[in-house]
Coordinates of C-alpha atoms (C1' of nucleotides) in Angstrom, one line a residue:
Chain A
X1 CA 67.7 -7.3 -24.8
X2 CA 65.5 -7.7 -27.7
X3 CA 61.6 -7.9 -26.8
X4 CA 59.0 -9.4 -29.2
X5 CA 55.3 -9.5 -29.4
X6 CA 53.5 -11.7 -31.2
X7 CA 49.5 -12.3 -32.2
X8 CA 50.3 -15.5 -33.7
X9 CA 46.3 -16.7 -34.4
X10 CA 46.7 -20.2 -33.5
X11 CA 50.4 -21.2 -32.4
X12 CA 49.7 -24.5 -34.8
X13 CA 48.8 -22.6 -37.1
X14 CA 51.7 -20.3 -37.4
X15 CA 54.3 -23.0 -37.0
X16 CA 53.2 -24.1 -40.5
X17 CA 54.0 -21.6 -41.8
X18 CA 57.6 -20.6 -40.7
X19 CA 57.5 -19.8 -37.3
X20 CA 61.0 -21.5 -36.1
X21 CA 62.4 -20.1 -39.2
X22 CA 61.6 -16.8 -38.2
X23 CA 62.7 -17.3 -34.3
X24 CA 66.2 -18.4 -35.6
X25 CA 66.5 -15.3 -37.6
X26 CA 64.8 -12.9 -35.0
X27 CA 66.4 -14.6 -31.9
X28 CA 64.1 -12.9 -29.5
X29 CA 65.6 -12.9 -26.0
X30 CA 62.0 -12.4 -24.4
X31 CA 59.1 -13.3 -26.6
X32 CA 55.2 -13.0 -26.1
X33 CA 52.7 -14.4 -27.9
X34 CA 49.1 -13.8 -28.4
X35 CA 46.0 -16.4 -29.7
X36 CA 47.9 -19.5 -28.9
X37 CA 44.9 -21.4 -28.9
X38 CA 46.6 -24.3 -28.2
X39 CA 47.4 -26.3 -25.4
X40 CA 51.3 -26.6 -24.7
X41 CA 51.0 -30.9 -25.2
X42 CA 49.3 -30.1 -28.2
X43 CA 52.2 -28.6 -30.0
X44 CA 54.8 -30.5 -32.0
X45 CA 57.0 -32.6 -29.8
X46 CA 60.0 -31.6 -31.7
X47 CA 59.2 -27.8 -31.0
X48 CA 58.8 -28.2 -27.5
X49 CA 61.8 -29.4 -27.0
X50 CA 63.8 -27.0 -29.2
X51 CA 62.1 -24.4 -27.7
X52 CA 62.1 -25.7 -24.2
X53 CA 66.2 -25.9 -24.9
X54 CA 67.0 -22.1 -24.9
X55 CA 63.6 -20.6 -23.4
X56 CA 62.2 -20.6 -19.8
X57 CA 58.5 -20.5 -21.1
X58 CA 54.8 -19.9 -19.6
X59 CA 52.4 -21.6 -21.6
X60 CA 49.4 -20.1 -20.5
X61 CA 46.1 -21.2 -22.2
X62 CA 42.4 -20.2 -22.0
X63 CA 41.0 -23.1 -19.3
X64 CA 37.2 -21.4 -19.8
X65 CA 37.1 -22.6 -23.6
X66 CA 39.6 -24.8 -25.8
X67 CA 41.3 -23.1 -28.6
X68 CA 40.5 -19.4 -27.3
X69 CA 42.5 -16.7 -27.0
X70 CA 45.4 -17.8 -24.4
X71 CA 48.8 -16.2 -24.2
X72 CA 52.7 -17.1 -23.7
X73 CA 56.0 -15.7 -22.5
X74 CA 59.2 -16.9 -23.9
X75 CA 62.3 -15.7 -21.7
X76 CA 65.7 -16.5 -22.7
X77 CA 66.9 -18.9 -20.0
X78 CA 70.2 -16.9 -19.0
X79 CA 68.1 -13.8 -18.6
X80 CA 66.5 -15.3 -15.3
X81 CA 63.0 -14.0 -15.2
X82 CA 60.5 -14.9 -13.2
X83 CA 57.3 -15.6 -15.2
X84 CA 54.0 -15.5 -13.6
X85 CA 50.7 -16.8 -15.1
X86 CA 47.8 -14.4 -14.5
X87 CA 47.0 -11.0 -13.0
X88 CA 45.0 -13.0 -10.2
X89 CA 41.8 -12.1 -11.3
X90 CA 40.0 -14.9 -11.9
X91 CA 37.5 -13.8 -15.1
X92 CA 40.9 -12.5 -16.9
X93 CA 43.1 -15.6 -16.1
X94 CA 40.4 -18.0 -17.4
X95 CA 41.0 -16.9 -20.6
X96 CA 45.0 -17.0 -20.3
X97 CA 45.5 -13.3 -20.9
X98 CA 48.4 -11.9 -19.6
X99 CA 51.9 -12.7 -18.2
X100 CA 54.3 -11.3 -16.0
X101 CA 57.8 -11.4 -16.4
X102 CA 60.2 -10.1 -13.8
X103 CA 63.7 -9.2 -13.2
X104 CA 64.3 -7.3 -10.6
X105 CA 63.4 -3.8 -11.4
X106 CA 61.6 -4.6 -13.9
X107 CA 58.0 -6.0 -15.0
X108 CA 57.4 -7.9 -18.5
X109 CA 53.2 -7.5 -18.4
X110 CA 52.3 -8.8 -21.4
X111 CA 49.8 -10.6 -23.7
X112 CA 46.2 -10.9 -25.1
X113 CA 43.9 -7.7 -24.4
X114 CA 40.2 -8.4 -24.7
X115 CA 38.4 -7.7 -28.2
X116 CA 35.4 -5.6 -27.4
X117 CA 33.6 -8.0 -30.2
X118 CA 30.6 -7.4 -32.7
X119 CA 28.3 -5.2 -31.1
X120 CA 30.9 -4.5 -28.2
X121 CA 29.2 -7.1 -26.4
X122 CA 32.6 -7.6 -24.3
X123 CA 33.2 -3.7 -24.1
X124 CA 32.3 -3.4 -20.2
X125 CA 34.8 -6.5 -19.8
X126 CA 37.5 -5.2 -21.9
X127 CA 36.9 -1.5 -20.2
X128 CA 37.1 -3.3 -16.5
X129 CA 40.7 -5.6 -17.8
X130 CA 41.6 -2.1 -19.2
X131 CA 41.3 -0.2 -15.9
X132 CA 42.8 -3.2 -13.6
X133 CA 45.6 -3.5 -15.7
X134 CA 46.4 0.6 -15.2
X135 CA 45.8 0.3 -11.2
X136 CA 48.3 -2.6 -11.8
X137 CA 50.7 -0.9 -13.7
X138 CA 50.7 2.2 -11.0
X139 CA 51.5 -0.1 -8.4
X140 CA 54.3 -1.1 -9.7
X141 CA 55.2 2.2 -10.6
X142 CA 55.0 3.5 -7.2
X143 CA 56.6 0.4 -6.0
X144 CA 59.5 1.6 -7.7
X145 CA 59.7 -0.4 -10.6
X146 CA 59.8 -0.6 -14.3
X147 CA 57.1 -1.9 -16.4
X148 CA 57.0 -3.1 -20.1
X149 CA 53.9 -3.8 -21.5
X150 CA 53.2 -5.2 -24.3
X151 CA 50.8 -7.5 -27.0
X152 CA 47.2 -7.5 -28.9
X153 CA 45.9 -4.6 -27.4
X154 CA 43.0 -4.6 -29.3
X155 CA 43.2 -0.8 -29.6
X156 CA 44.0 1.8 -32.1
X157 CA 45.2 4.7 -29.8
X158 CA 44.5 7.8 -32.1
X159 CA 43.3 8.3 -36.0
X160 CA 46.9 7.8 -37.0
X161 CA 47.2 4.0 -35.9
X162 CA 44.4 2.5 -38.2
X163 CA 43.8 3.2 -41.7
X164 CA 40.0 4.5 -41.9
X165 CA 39.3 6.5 -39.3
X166 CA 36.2 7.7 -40.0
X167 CA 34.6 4.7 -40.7
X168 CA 35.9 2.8 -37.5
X169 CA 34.4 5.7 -35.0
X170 CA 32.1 3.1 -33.7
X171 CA 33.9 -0.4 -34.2
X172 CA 35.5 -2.3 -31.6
X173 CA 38.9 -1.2 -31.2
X174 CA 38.7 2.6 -32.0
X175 CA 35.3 3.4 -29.4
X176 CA 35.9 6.5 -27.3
X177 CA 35.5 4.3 -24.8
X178 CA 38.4 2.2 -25.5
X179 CA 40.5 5.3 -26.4
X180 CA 39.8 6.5 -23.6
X181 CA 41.0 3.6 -21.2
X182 CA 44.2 3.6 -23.4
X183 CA 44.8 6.7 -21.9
X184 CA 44.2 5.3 -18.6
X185 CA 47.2 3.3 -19.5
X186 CA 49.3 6.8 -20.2
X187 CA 48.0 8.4 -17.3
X188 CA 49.4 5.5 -15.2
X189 CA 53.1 6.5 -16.6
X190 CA 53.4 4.5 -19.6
X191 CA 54.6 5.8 -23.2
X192 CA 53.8 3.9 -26.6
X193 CA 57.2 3.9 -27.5
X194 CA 56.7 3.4 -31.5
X195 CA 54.5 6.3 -31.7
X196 CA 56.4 8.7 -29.2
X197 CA 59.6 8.1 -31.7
X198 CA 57.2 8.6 -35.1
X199 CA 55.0 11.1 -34.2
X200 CA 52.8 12.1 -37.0
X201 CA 53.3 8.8 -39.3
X202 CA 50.9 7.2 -40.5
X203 CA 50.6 3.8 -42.1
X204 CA 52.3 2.0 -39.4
X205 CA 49.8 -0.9 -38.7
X206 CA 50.2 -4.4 -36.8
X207 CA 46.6 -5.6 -38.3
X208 CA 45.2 -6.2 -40.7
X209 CA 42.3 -8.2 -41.7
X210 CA 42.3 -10.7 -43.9
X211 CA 39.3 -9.7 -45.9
X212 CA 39.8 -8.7 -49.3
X213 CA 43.3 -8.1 -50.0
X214 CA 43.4 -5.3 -47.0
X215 CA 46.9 -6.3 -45.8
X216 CA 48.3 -5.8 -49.6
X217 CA 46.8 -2.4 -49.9
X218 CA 48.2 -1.6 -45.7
X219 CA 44.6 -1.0 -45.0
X220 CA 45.2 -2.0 -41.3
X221 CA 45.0 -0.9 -37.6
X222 CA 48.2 -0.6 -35.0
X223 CA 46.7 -2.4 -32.1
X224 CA 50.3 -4.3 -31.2
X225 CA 52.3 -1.9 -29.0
X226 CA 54.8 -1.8 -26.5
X227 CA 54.3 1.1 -24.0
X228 CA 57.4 1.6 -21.6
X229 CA 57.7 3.6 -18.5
X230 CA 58.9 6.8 -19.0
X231 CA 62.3 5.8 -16.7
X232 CA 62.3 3.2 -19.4
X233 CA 62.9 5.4 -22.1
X234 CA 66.4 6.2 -22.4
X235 CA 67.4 2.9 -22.5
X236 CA 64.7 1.8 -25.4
X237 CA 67.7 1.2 -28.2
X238 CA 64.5 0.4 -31.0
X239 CA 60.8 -0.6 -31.7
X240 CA 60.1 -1.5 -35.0
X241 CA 57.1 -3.3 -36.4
X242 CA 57.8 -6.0 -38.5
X243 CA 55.1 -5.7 -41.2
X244 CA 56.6 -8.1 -43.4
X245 CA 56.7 -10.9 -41.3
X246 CA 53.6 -13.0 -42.5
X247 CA 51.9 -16.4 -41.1
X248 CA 49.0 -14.3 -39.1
X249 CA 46.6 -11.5 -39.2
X250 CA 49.1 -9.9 -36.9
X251 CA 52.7 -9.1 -37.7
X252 CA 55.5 -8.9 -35.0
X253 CA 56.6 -6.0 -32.9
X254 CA 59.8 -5.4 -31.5
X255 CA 61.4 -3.6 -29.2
X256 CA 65.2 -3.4 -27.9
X257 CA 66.6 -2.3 -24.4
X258 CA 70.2 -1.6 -23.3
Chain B
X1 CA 20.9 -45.7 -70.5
X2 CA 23.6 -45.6 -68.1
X3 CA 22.9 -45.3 -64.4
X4 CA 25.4 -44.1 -61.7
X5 CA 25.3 -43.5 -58.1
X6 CA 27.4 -41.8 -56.3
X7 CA 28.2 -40.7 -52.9
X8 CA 30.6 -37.7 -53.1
X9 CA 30.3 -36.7 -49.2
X10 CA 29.9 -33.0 -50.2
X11 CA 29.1 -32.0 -53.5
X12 CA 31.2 -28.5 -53.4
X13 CA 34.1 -30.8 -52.3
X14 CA 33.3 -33.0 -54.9
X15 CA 33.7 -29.8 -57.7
X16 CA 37.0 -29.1 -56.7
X17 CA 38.1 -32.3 -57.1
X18 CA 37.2 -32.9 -61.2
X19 CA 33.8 -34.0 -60.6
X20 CA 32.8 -32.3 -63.9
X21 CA 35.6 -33.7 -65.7
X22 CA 34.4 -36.8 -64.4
X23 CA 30.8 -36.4 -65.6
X24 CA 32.3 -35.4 -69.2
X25 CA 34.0 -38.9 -69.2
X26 CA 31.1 -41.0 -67.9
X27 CA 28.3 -39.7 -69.4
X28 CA 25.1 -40.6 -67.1
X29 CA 22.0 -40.4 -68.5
X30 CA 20.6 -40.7 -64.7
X31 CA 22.6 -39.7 -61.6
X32 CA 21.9 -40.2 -58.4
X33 CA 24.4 -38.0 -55.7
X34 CA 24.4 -38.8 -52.1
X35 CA 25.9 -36.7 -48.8
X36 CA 24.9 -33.2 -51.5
X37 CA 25.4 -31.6 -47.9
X38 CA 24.6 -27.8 -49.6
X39 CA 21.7 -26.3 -51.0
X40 CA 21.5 -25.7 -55.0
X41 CA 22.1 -22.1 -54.2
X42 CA 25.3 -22.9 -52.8
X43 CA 26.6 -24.4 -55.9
X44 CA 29.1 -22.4 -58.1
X45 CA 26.3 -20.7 -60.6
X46 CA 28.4 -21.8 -63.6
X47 CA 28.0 -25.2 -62.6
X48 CA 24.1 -25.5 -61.9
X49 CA 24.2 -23.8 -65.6
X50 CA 26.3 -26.3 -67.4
X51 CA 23.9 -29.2 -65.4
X52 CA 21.0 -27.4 -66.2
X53 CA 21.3 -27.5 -69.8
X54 CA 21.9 -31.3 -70.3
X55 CA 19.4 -32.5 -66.9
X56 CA 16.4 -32.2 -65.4
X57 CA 17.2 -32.0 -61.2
X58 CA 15.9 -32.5 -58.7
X59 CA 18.2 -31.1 -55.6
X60 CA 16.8 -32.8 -52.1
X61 CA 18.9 -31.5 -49.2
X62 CA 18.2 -32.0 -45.7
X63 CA 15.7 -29.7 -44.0
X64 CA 16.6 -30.7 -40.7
X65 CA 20.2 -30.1 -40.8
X66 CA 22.4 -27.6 -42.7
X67 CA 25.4 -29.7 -44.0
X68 CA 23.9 -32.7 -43.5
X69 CA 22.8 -35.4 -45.3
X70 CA 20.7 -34.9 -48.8
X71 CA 20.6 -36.1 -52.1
X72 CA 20.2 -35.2 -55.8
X73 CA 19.1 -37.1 -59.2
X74 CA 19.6 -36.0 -62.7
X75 CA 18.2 -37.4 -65.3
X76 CA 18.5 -36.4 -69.3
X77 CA 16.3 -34.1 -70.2
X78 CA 15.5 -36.1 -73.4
X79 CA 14.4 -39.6 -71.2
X80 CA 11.7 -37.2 -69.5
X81 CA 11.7 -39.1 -66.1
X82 CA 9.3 -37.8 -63.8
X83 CA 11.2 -36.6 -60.3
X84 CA 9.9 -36.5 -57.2
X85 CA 11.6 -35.8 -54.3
X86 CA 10.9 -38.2 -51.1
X87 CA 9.1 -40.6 -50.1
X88 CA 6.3 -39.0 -48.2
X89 CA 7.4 -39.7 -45.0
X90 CA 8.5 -36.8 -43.0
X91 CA 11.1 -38.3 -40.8
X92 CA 13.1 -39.7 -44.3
X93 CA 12.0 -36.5 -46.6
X94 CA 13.8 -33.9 -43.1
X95 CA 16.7 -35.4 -44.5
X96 CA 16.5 -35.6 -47.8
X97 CA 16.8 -39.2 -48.0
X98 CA 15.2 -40.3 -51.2
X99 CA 14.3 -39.3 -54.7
X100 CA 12.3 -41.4 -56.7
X101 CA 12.0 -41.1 -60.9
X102 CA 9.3 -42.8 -62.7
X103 CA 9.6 -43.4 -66.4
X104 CA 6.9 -45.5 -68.0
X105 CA 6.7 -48.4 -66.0
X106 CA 10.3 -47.9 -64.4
X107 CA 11.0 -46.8 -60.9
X108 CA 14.2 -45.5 -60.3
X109 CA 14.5 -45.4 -56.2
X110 CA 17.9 -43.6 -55.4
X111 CA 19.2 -41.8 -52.4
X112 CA 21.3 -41.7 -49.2
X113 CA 19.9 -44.6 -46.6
X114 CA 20.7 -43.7 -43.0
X115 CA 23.8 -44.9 -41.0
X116 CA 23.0 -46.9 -38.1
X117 CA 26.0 -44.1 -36.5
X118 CA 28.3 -44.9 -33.5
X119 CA 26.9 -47.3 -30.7
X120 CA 24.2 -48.2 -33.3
X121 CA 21.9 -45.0 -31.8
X122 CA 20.1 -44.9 -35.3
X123 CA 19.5 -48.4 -35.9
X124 CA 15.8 -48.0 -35.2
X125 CA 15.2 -45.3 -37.5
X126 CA 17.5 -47.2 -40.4
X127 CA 15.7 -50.4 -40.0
X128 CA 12.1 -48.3 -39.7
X129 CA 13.4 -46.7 -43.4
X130 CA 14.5 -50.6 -44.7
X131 CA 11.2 -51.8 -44.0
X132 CA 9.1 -48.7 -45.2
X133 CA 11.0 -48.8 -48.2
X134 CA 10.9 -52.7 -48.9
X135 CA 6.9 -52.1 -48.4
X136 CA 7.5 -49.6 -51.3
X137 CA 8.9 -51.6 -53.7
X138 CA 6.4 -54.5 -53.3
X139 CA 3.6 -52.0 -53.8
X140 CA 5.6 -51.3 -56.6
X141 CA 6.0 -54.5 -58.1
X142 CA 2.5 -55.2 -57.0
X143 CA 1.3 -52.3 -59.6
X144 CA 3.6 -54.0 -62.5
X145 CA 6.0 -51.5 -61.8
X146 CA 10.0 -52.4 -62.9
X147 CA 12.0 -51.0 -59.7
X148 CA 16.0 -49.7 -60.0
X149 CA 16.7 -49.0 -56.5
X150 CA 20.4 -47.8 -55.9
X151 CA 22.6 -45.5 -53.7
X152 CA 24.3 -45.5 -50.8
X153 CA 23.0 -48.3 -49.2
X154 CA 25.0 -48.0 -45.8
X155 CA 25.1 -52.1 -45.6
X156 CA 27.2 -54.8 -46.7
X157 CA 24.8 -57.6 -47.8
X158 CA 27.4 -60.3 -47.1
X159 CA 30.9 -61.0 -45.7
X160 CA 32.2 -60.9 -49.1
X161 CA 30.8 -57.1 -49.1
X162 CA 33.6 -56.0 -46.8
X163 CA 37.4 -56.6 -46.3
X164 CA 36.9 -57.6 -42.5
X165 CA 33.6 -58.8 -42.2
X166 CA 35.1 -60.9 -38.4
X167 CA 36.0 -57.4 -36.8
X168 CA 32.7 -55.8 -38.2
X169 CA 30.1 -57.8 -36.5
X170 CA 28.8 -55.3 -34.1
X171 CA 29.3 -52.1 -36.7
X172 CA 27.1 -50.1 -37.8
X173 CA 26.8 -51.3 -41.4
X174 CA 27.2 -54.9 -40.7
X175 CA 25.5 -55.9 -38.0
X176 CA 22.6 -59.0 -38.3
X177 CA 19.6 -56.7 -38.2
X178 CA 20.8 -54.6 -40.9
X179 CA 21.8 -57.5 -43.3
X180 CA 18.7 -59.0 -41.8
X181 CA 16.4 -55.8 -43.2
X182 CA 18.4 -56.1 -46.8
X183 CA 17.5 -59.1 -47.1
X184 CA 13.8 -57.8 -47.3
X185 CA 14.8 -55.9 -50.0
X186 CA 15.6 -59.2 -51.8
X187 CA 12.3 -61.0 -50.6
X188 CA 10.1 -57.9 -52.0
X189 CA 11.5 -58.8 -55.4
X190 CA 14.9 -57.0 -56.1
X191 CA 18.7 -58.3 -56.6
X192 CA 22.1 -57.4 -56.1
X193 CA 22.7 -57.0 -59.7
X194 CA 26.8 -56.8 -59.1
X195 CA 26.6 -59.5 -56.7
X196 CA 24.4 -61.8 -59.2
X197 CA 27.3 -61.0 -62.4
X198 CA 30.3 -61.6 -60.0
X199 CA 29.3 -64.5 -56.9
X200 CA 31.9 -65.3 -54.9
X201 CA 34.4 -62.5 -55.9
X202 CA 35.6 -60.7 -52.9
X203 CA 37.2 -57.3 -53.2
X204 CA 34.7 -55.5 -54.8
X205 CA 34.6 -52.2 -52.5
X206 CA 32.6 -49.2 -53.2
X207 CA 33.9 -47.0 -49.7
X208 CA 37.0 -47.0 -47.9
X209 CA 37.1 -45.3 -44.4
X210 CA 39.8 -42.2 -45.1
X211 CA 42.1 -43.7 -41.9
X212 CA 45.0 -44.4 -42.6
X213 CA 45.5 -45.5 -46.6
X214 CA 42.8 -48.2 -46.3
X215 CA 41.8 -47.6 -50.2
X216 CA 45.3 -48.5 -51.0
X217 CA 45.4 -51.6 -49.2
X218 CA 41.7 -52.1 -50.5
X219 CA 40.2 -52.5 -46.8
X220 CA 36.9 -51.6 -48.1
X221 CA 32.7 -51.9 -48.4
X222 CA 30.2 -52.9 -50.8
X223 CA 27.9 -50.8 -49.1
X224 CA 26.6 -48.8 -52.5
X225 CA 24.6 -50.8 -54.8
X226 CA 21.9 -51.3 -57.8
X227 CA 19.3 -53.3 -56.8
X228 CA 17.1 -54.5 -59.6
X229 CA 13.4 -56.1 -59.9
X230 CA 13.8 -59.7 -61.4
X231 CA 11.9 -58.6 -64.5
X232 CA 14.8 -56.1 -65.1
X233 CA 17.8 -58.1 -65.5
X234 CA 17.3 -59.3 -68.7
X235 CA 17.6 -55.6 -69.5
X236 CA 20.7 -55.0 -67.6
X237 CA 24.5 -54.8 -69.9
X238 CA 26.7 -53.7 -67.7
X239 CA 27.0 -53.5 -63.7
X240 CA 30.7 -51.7 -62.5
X241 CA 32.1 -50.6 -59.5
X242 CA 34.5 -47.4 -60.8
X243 CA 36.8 -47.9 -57.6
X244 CA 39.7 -46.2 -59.9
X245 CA 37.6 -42.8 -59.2
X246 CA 38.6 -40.4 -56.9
X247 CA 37.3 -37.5 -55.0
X248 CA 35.3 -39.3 -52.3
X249 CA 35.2 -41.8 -49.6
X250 CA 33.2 -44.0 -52.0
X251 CA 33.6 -44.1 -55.6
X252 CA 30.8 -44.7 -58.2
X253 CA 28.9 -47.3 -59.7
X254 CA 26.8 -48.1 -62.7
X255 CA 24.3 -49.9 -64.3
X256 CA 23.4 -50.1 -68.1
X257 CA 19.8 -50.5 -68.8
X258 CA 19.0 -51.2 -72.4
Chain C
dC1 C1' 38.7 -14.8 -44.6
dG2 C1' 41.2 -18.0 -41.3
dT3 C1' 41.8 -20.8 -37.0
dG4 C1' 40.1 -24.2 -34.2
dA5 C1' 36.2 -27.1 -32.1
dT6 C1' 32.5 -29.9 -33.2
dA7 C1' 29.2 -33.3 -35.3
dA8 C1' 28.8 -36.7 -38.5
dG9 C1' 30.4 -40.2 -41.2
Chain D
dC1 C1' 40.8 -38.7 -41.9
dT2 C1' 37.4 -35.4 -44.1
dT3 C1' 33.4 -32.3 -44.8
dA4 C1' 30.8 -28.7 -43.3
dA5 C1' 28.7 -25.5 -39.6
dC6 C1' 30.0 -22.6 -36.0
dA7 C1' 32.3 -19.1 -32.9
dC8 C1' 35.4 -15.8 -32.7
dG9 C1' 38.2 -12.5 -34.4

DNA sequence: CGTGATAAG
DNA sequence: CTTAACACG
């Protein structure tokens, strides 16, 4: 079962550029995607359809402001998941950020983390989503389930997962603060698969901005994971990130369970 | 001396679209830009160079509204007009309405008029700048002064000044108290110097809405024009619409001037 | 630097 | 339909 996550920075956008090409050739069986920024009856008619065709799909837009953030989960229709919009807190689900997906023992939980923002205006909010998400994920967990969770995380986890460091010790997305919930996340009984099977490589980035050439020289940030429980593990087959797959600021992520 | 006016609706738009090449070919001796919408600053330096060199400028953008609005006159440094931007009245100078250029005893009046916008909300103000502005050519004509008023006029003077002057009754543009106020124009001593060389010839468009390939079909306005004093037509050689000119909503036009 | 909303034409 | 500002990333 292939898994994909996706920071697509306006759905409209990337279908422009390629994006059913690179769904025929990736043929994701479960599929998230982050920035839609798009309403589903604003997309392409013809799209809809071919996607409505193979996908049981959760379009789930900001409603708090129109083109904003917003989120979606693509399940392969013979896979029978269950997809939930929301994690039924309100100031979260406003801003269409995450998805569940379930089937039986195990929990899909993915989409659009909060960006801390210029001046970490929104680092309180993204700490409090951050530390829900973990009590979440432990529920599950001692309900005796499985959880995947992926998309825009909107954090580098250690000095290895962006570029420059040094230079980023007080930017959104590499605080302590925000380290520091990520750990929340490991603490709850999750692993980041990627870096778990490539520990000590560097350069693997998911990012990168698009100012100034940064994404030709791989000046970028990892902030797209997947982190798996650790029951998870031994049936994660590959996670890859898919750095030459262009059309956003973001490249894809993948990940593939038995 | 060749006069244009022209509308470009963006002058860094304008730029990328051959304006230059353009201004190589026609060879103004005066210009007169409307909808500049940027500061001089915010032209490419190479450019405010090249115009330097050959004009003297005066760049009038709107105060009131980044973006919005403006306009600009160039004249050969070799005529030595006298530039000076607006009229004196604040509510018209905000915007960067008009420019005038005095030359001897010739007034060249150029600039953007206001649009009486959707639902006709700025019909007051565009019939308080008609009137104010009529008052200034009669003072004008009063002091034996020769007036060339152009630019974007924002009114068709007649039904023959627009493709489909029936469904245009009530638009902004067209309606009686606009055509009423240009006619003021007319009774303060100033014709419609294309109108006077060509009666009675309809098609003669100088803006095309961009909706849906209206300048193909030539579903046009005559809404930018050279108005002259009746002691300048003798002088006049030449009055064109350049409706062959890309890069803009409107095109160009010209008056010769011996 | 790019996406999308918005105001204005 | 297009330009430009703006918010956000």
């Amino acid at each position: 079962m292939k898994f994909f996550s996706w920071n697509v920075n306006g759905f409209r956008s990337v279908l422009k550029k390629g994006f059913m090409d690179w769904l025929e050739v990736a043929e994701p069986d479960v599929l998230s995607l982050q920035e839609i920024r798009s309403e589903w009856e604003e997309v392409d008619l013809g799209v809809r359809r071919q996607l409505e065709s193979a996908y049981d799909i959760c379009w789930f837009p900001a409603r708090s402001k129109k083109g904003y953030a917003g989120s979606a989960t693509l399940t392969r229709r013979e896979l029978g998941f269950t997809l939930t919009p929301g994690l039924g807190i309100e100031a979260y689900d406003a801003e269409g950020r995450m998805i569940s997906a379930q089937r039986g023992e195990l929990v899909f939980l993915a989409g659009y983390f909060p960006n801390a923002s210029q001046g970490l205006v929104r680092l309180p909010f993204k700490r409090a989503f951050a530390q829900d998400l973990a009590k979440l994920v432990a529920a599950h967990h001692a309900a005796g389930r499985h959880v995947l969770m992926a998309g825009d995380m909107n954090v580098a986890p250690g000095e290895l997962d962006l570029a420059r460091p040094k230079d980023n010790l007080l930017s959104p997305g590499f605080t302590v603060e925000e380290r520091a919930d990520f750990q929340g996340y490991l603490a709850a009984g999750l692993v980041d698969v990627l870096r778990e099977r490539h520990p000590g490589e560097p350069g693997l980035y998911s990012w990168w901005t698009a100012r100034g050439g940064a994404r030709e020289r791989n000046v970028g940030w990892r902030i797209d994971l997947f982190l798996a429980s650790q029951g998870l593990l031994e049936r994660v087959q590959d996670a890859q990130i898919h750095a030459n797959v262009l059309g956003s600021d973001h490249c894809p992520i993948s990940l593939e369970l038995t």
